Tab-separated table of C-alpha atoms and ligand atoms in Angstrom:
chain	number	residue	atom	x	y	z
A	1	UNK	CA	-40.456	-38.457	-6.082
A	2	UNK	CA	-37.652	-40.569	-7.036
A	3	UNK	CA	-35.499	-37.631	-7.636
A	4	UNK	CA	-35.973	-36.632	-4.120
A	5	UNK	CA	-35.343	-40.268	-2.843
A	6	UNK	CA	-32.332	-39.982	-4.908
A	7	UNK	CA	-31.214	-36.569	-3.582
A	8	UNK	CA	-32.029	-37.692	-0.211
A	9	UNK	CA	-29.473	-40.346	-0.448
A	10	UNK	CA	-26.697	-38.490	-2.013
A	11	UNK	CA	-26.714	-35.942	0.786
A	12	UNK	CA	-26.697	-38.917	3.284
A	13	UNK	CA	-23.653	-40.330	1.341
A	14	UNK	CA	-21.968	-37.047	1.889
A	15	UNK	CA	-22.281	-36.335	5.438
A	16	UNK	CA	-20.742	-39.852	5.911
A	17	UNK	CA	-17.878	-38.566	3.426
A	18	UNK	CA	-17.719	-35.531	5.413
A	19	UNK	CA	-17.677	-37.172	8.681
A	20	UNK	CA	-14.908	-39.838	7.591
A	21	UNK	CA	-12.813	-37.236	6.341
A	22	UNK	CA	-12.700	-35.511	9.650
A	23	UNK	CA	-11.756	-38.007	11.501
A	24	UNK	CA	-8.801	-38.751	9.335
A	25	UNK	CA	-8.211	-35.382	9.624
A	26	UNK	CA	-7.951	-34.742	13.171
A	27	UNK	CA	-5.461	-36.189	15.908
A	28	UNK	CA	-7.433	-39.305	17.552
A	29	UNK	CA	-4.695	-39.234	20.677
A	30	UNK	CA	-1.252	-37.548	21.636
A	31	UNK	CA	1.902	-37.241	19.607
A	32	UNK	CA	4.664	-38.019	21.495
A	33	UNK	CA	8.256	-37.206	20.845
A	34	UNK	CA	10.691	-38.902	22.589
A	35	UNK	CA	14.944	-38.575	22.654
A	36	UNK	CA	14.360	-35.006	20.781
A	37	UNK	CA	17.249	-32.780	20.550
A	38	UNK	CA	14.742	-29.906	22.140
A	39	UNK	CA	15.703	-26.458	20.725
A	40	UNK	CA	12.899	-24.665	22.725
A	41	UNK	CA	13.022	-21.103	20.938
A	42	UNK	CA	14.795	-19.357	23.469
A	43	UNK	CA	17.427	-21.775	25.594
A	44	UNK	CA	19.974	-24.071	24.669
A	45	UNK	CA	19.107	-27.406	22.886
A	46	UNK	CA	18.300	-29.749	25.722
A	47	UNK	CA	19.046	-33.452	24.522
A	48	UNK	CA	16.872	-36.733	25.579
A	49	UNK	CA	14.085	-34.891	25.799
A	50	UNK	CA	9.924	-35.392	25.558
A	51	UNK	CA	7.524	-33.354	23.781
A	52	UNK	CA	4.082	-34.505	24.124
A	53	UNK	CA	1.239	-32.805	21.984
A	54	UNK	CA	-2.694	-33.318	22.519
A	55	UNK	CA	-4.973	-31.633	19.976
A	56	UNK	CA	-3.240	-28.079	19.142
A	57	UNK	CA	-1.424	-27.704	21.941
A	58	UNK	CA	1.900	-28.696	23.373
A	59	UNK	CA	0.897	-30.733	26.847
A	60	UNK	CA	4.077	-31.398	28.254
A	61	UNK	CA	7.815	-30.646	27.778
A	62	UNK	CA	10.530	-33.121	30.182
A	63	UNK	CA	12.387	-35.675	29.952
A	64	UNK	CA	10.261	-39.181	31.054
A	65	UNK	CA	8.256	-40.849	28.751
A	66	UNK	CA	4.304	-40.288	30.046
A	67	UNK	CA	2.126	-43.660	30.323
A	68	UNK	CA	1.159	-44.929	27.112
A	69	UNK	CA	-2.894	-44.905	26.216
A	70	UNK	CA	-4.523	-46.351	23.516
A	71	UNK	CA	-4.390	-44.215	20.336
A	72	UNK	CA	-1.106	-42.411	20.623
A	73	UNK	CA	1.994	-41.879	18.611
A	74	UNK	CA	4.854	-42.723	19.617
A	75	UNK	CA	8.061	-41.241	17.714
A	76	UNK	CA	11.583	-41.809	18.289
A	77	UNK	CA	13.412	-39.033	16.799
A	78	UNK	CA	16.620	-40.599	17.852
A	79	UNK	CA	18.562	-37.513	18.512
A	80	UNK	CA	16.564	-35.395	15.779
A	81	UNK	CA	15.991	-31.515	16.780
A	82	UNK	CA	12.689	-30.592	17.462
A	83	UNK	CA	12.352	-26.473	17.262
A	84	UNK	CA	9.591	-23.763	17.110
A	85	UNK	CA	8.059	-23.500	13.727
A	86	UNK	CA	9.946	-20.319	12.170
A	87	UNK	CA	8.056	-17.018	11.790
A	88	UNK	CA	9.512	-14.085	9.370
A	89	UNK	CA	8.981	-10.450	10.556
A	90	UNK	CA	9.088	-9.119	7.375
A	91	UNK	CA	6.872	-10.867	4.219
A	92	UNK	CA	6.156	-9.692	1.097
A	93	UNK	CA	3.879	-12.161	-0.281
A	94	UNK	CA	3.019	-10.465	-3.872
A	95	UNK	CA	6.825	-9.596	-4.224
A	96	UNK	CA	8.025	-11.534	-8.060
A	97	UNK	CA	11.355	-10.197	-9.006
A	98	UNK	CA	10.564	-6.851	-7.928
A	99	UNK	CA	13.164	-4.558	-9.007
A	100	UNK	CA	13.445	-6.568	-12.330
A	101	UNK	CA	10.574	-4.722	-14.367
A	102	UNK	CA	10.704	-1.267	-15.379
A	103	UNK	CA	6.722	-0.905	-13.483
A	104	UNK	CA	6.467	0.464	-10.798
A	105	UNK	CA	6.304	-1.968	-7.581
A	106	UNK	CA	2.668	-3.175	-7.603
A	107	UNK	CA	1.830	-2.546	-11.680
A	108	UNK	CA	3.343	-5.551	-12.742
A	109	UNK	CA	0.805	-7.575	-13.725
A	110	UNK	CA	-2.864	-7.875	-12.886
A	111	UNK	CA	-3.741	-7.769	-9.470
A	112	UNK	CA	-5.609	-11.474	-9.555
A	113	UNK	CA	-2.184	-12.862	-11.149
A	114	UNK	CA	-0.627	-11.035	-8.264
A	115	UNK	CA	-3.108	-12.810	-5.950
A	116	UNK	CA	-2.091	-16.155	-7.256
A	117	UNK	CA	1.735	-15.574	-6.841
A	118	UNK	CA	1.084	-14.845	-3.589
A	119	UNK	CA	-0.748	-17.918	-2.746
A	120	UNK	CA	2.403	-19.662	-4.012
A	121	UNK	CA	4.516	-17.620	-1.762
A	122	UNK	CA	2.735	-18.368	1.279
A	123	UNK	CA	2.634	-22.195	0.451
A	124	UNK	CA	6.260	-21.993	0.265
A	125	UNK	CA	6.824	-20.177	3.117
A	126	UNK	CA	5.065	-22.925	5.159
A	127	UNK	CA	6.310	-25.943	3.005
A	128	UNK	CA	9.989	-24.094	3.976
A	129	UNK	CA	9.354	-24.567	7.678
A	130	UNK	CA	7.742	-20.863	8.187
A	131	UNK	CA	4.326	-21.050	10.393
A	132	UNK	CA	3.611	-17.540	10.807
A	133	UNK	CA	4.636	-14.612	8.444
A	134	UNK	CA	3.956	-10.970	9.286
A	135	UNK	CA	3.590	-8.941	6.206
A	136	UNK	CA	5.783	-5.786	5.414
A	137	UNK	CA	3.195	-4.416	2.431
A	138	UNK	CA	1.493	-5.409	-0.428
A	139	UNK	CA	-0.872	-3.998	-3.287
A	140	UNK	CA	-4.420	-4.096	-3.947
A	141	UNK	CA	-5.509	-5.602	-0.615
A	142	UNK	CA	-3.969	-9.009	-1.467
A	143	UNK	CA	-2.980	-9.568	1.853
A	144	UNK	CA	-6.446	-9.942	3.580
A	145	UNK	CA	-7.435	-11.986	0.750
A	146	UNK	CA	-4.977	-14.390	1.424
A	147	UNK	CA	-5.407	-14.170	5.267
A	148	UNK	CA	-9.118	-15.299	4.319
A	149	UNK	CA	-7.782	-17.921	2.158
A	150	UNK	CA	-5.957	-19.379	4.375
A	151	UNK	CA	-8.556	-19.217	7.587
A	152	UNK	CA	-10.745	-20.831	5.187
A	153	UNK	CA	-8.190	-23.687	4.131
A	154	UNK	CA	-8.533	-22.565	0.288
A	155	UNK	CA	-4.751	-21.441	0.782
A	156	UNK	CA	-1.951	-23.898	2.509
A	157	UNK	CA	-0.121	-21.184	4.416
A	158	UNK	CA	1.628	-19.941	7.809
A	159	UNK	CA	-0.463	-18.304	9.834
A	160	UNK	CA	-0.067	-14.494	8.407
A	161	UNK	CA	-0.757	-10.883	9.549
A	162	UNK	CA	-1.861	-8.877	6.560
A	163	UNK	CA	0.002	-5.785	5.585
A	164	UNK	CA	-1.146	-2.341	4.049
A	165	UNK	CA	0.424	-0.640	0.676
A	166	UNK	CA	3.514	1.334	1.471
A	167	UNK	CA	2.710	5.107	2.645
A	168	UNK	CA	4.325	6.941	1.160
A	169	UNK	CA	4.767	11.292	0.788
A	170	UNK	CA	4.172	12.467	-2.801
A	171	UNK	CA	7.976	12.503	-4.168
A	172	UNK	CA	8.956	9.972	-1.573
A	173	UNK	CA	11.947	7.774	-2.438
A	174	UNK	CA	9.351	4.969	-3.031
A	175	UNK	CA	6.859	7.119	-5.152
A	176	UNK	CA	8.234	5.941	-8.281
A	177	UNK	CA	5.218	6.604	-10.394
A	178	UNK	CA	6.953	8.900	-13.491
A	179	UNK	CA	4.729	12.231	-13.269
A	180	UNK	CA	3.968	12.355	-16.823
A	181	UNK	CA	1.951	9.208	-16.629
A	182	UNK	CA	-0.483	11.606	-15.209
A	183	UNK	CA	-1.287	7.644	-13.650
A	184	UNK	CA	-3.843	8.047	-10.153
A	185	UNK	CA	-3.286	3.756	-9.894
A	186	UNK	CA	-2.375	2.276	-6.191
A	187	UNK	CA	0.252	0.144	-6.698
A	188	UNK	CA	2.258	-1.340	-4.067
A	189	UNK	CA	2.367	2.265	-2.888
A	190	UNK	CA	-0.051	4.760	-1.345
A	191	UNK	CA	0.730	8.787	-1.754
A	192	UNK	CA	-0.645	10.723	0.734
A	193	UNK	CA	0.704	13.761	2.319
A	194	UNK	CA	-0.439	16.207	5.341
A	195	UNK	CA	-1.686	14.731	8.925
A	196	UNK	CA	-5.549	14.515	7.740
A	197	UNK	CA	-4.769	12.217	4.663
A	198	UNK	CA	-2.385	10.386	6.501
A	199	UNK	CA	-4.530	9.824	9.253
A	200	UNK	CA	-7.718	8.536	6.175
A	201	UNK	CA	-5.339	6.579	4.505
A	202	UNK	CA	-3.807	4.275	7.696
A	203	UNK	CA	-7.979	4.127	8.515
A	204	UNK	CA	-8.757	3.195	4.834
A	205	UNK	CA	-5.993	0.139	4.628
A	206	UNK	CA	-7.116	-1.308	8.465
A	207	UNK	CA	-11.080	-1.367	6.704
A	208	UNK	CA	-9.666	-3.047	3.580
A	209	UNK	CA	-8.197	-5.374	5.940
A	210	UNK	CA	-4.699	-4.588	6.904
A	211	UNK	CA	-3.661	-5.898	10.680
A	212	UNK	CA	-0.057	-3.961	10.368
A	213	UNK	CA	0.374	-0.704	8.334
A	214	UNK	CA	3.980	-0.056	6.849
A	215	UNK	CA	5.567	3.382	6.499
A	216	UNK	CA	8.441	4.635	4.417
A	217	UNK	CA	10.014	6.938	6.388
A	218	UNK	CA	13.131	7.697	4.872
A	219	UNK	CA	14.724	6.287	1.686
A	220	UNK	CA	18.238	4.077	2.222
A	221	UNK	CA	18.644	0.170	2.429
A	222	UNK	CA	17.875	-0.785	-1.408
A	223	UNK	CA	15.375	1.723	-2.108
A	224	UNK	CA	16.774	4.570	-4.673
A	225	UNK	CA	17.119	7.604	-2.828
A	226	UNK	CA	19.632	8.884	-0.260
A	227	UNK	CA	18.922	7.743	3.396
A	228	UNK	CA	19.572	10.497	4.929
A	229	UNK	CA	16.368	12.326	4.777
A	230	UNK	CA	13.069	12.460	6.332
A	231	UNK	CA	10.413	11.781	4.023
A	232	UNK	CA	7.417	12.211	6.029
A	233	UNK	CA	6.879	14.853	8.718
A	234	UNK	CA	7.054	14.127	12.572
A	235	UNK	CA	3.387	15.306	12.347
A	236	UNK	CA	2.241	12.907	9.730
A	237	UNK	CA	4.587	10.098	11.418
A	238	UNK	CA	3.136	11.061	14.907
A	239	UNK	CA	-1.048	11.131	12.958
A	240	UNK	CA	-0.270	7.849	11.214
A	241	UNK	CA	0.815	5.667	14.071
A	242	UNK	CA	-2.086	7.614	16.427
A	243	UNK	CA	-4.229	6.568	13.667
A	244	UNK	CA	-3.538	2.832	13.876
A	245	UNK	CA	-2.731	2.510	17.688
A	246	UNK	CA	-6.715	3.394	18.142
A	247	UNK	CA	-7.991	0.683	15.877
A	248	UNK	CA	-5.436	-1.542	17.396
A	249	UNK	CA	-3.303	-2.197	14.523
A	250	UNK	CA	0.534	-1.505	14.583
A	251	UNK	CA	3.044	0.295	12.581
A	252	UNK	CA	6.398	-0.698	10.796
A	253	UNK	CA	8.241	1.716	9.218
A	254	UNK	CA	11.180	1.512	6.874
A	255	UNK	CA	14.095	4.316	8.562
A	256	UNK	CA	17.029	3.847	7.980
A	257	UNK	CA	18.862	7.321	9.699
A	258	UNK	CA	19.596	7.667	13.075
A	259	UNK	CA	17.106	10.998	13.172
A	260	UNK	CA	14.430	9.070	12.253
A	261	UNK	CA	14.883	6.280	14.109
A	262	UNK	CA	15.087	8.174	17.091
A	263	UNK	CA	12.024	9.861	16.194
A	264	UNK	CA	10.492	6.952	15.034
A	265	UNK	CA	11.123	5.613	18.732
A	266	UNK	CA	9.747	8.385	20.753
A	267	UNK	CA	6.496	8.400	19.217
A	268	UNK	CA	5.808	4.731	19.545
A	269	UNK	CA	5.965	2.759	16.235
A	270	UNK	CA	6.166	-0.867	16.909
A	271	UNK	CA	8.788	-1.741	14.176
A	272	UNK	CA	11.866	-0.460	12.816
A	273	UNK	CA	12.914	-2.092	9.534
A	274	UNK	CA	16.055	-1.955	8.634
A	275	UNK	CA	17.232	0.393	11.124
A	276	UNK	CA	20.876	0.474	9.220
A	277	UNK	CA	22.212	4.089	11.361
A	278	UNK	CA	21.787	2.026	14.683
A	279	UNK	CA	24.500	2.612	17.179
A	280	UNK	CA	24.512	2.719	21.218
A	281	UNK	CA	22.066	5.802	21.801
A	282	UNK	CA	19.482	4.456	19.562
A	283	UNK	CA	19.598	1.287	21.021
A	284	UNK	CA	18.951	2.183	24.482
A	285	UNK	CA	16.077	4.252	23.334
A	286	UNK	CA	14.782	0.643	21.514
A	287	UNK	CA	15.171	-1.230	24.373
A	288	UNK	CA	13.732	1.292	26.943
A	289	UNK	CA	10.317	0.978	24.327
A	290	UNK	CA	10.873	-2.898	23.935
A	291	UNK	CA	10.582	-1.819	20.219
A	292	UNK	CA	11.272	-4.093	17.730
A	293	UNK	CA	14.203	-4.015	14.918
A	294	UNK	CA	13.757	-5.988	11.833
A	295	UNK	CA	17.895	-5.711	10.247
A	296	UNK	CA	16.949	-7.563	7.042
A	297	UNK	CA	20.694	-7.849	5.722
A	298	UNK	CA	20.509	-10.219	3.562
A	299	UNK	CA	18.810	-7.751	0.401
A	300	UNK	CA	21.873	-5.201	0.459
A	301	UNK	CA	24.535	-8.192	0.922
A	302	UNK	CA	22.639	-9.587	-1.914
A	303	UNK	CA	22.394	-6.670	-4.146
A	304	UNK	CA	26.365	-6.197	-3.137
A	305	UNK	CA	27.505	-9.450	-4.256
A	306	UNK	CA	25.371	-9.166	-7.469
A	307	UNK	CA	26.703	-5.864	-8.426
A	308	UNK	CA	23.571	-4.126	-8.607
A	309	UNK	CA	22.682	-1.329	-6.312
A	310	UNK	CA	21.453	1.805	-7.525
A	311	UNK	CA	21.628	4.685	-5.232
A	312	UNK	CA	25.082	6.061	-4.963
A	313	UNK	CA	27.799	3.976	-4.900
A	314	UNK	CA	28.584	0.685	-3.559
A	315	UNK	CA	30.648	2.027	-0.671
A	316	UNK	CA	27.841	4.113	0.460
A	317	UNK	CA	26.085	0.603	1.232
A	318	UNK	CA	29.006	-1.722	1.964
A	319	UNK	CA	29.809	0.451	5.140
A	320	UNK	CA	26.095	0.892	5.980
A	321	UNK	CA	26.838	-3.151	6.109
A	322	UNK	CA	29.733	-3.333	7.911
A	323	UNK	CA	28.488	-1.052	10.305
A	324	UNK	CA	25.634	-2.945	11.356
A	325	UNK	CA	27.764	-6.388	11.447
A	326	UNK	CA	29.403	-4.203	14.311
A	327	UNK	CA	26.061	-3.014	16.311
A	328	UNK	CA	23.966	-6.516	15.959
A	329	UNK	CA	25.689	-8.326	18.397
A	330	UNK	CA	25.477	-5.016	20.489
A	331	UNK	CA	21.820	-4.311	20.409
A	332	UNK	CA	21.451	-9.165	20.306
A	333	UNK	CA	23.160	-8.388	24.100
A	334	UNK	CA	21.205	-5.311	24.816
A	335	UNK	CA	18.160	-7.524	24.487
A	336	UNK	CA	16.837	-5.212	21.238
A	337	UNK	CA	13.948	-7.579	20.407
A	338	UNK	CA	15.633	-8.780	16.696
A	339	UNK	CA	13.619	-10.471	14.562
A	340	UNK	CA	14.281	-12.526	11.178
A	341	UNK	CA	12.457	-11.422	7.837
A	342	UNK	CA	13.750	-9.905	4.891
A	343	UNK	CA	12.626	-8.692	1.062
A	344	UNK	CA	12.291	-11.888	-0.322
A	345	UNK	CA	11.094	-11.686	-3.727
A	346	UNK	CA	13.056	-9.375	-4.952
A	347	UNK	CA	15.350	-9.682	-7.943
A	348	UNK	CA	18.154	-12.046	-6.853
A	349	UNK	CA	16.374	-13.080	-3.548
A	350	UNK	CA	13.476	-15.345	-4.562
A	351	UNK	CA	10.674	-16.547	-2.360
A	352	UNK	CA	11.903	-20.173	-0.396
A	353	UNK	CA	15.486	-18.617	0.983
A	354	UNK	CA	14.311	-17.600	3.705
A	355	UNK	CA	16.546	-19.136	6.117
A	356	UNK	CA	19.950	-17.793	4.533
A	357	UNK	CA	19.679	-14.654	6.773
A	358	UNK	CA	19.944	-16.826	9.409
A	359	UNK	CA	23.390	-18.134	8.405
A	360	UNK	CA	24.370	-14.367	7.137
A	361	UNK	CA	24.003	-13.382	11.169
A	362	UNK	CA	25.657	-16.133	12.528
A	363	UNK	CA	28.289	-15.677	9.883
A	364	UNK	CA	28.937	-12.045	9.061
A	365	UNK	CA	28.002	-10.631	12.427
A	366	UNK	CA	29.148	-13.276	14.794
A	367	UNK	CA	25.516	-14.304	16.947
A	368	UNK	CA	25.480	-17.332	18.312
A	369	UNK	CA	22.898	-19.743	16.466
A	370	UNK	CA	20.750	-19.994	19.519
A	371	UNK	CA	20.320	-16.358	19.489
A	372	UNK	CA	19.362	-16.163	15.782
A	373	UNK	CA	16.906	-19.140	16.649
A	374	UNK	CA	15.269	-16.970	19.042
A	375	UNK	CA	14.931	-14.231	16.551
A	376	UNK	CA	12.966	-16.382	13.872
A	377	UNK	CA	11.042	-18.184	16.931
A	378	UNK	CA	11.034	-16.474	19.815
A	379	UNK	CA	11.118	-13.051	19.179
A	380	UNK	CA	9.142	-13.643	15.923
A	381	UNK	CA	6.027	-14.740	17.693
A	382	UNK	CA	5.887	-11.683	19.856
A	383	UNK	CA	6.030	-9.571	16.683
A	384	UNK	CA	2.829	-11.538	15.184
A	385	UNK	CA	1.279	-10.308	18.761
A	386	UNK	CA	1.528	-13.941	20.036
A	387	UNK	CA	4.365	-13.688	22.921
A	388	UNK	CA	2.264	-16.458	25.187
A	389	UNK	CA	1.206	-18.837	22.962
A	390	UNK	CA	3.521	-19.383	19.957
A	391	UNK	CA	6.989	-19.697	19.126
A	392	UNK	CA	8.754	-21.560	22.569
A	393	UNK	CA	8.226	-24.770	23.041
A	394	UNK	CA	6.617	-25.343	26.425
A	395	UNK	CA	3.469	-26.935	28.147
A	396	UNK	CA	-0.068	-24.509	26.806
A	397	UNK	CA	1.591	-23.164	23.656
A	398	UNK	CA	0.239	-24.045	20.081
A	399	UNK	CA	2.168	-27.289	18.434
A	400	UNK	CA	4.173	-25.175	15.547
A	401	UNK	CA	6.818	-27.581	15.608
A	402	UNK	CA	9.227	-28.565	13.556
A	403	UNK	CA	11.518	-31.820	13.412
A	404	UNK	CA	15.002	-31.156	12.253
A	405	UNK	CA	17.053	-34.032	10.556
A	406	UNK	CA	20.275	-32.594	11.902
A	407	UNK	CA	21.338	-29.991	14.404
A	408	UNK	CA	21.160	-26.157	13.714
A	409	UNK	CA	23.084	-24.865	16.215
A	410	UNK	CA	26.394	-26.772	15.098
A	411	UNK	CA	25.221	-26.053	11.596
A	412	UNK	CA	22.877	-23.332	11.040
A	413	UNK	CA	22.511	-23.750	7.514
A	414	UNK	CA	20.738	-26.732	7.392
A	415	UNK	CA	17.544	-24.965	8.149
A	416	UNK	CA	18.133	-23.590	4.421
A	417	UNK	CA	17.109	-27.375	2.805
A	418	UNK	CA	13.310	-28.214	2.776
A	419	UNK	CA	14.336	-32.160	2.880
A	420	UNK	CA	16.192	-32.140	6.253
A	421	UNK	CA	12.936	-30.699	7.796
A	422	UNK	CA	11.078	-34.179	8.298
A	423	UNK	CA	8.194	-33.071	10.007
A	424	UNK	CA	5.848	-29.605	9.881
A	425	UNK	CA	3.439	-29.155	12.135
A	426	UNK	CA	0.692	-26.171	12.353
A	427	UNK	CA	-1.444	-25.924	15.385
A	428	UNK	CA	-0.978	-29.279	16.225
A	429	UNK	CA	-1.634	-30.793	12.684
A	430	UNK	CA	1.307	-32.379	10.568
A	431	UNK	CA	1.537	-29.953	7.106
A	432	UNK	CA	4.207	-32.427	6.489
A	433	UNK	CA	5.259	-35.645	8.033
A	434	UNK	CA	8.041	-38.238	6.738
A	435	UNK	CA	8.784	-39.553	10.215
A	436	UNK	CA	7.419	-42.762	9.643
A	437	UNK	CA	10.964	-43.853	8.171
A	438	UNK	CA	13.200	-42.740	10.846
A	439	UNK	CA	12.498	-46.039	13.114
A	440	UNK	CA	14.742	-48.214	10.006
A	441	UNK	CA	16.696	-44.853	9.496
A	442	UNK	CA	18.721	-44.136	12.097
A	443	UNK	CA	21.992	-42.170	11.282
A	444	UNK	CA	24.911	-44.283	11.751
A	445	UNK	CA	22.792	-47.097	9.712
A	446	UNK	CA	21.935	-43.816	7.009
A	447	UNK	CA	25.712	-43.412	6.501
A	448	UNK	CA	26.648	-47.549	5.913
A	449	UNK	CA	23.614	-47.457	3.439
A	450	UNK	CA	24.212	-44.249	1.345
A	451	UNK	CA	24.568	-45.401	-2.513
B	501	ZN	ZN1	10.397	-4.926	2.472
């Protein structure tokens, strides 16, 4: 009896622990931003403005102060921008210095390490201002572990679309697997070959949990093999997309020729990475199917400036550069729906730099900062199949918000340091918050007190 009475009162003791910690947990009343430097995710920054949150959504977006009522927030940013939270198109979660080991991409190391590195990955994407990553492939079903991990708040992360492995032909660029291993082990890559496989694989990856499947289509952009052919036929391309259209999933490929892009196009895939043969024709075809292109520069400029590509020469890839420094701001003014993301992770471009690319378009191909906001907001949330309800700030979208200690537009690059992002916010919860200090730390008082 008195070990019931006992257990009886522990459970009592924690409901009332549960029930505490929710309430701390949850907004009691509104946030409300005032004198925000508003960088809405698709217009220019409009100063002196209010931002008022209630719950997990964004309530109202103006100028005037509302009424106060007991239980809100106040917060002065004092100029301060407030902005979208960021999304990346293009997320490799498990990716560890890929390219480093002599494995192939996948094999590395145990697939529950794997798991754990890309926990990390998605904690730093989120911790680096990122609230929504869409995935561009990963091994043994990782990816819908960690979109369960994170639904179920074991994992801090964005919110995340699961990828697929890579599908790839037998003797594909990205089949790397030496055939003398005589090895039948799923890496980050998935042979199949012929419209029937194709068509049991892309239906095999959505049951293991994938919400986007990725295709390599042709070789080019930092994978080892010439660019210029098509690896998979128009048949299995055509069976593959088919395939996921009628579970409702979507298709990215990686294409690189102009061929295949077209192709790629016609038939109705959803994303184009890379895309690095783009020119006038293919870009009207884009826009016409309001498909979306995913440049992801930064790995080649990367790879350039460290010396270390390995299919063909350097030339080969520092025009397939300079040619798409040329056709950005083209297809940016076209209104091609560009998106942010690249192959973080790999060797020389670790995890947590994900906002260089953003500087490498504003720099190298000459888009206004606004523009390249829009990709990594904007444009980002529409590829994570959330047009209406994430990535602009306006009244009825989810708070991913993000306070900015400085102004991106005159400076893109300060979206690159975690500390001048003083507030995170993620459906309408803070994931970080050191606004408390700006009411003593206003800027022209920061500069007299610097040490
Ligand atoms: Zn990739």
């Amino acid at each position: 009896l008195q070990n019931a009475v006992l257990h009886h009162r522990i459970v009592v003791l924690e409901r009332a622990s549960t029930r505490i910690h929710e309430q701390e947990g949850r907004t009691v009343g509104r946030i409300i931003f005032t004198n925000a430097n508003l960088l809405d995710g698709d217009r220019p920054a409009r100063p002196h403005s209010t931002v008022v949150v209630e719950g997990k959504l964004i309530t109202a977006v103006g100028t005037d102060a509302p009424a106060r009522q007991v239980g809100d927030r106040l917060i002065d940013l004092g100029g301060r921008t407030l902005m979208p939270g960021m999304i990346t198109g293009h997320f490799h979660a498990t990716y560890d210095e890929v390219g480093a080991r002599p494995e192939p991409y996948g094999l590395e190391a145990p697939p529950a390490y794997q798991a754990i590195v890309a926990a990390r990955n998605l904690e730093t994407a989120l911790s680096s201002g990122f609230t929504g990553a869409v995935s561009a492939g990963a091994p043994h079903d990782i990816d819908a572990a960690m979109h369960l991990a994170i639904r179920r708040g074991l994992v801090r992360g964005p919110r995340f679309v699961p990828g697929s492995r890579e599908l790839s032909t037998t003797g594909h660029a990205n089949d790397s697997m030496p055939w003398y291993w005589e090895a039948q082990a799923w890496g980050g890559m998935r042979r199949c070959d012929g419209e029937v496989e194709i068509r049991r694989a892309v239906r095999d990856e959505i049951k293991r949990g994938a919400r986007i499947i990725k295709l390599f289509v042709t070789g080019g952009h930092g994978v080892a093999a010439p660019k210029d052919h098509l690896e998979m036929t128009p048949g299995e391309l055509e069976s593959a997309i088919d395939a996921a259209h009628a579970r409702g999933v979507r298709v990215r490929g990686h294409i690189t020729n102009k061929a295949a892009i077209l192709l790629a196009v016609r038939l109705g895939i959803d994303i184009i990475d890379h895309a690095d043969d783009l020119d006038e024709e293919c870009i009207e075809a884009i826009v016409r199917a309001g498909t979306f292109v995913v440049p992801s520069l930064l790995l080649p400029t990367t790879l350039l400036a460290l010396g270390q590509t390995h299919h063909g020469p350097d030339a080969a890839m520092r025009a397939a550069l300079e040619h798409m420094h040329k056709m950005l701001p083209l297809a940016n003014d076209a209104g091609v729906k560009l998106v942010a993301g690249d192959d973080y992770g790999a060797a020389g471009l670790p995890h947590g730099t994900y906002a260089t690319e953003l500087e490498l378009y504003v720099r190298d191909c000459g888009i206004a900062p606004v523009d390249v906001i829009r990709w990594a907001t904007k444009n980002g949330a529409a590829l994570l199949g959330r047009p209406d309800d994430l990535g602009v700030v306006e009244p009825g979208r989810r708070a991913d918000l993000l306070v900015v200690d400085a102004d991106p537009v005159a400076d893109i690059t300060v979206l690159q340091e975690p500390e001048n992002l003083l507030a995170i916010m993620l459906d309408g919860a803070f994931t970080k918050d050191a606004l408390d200090a700006l009411a003593s730390d206003a800027p022209e008082r920061r500069e007299t007190s610097a040490p």
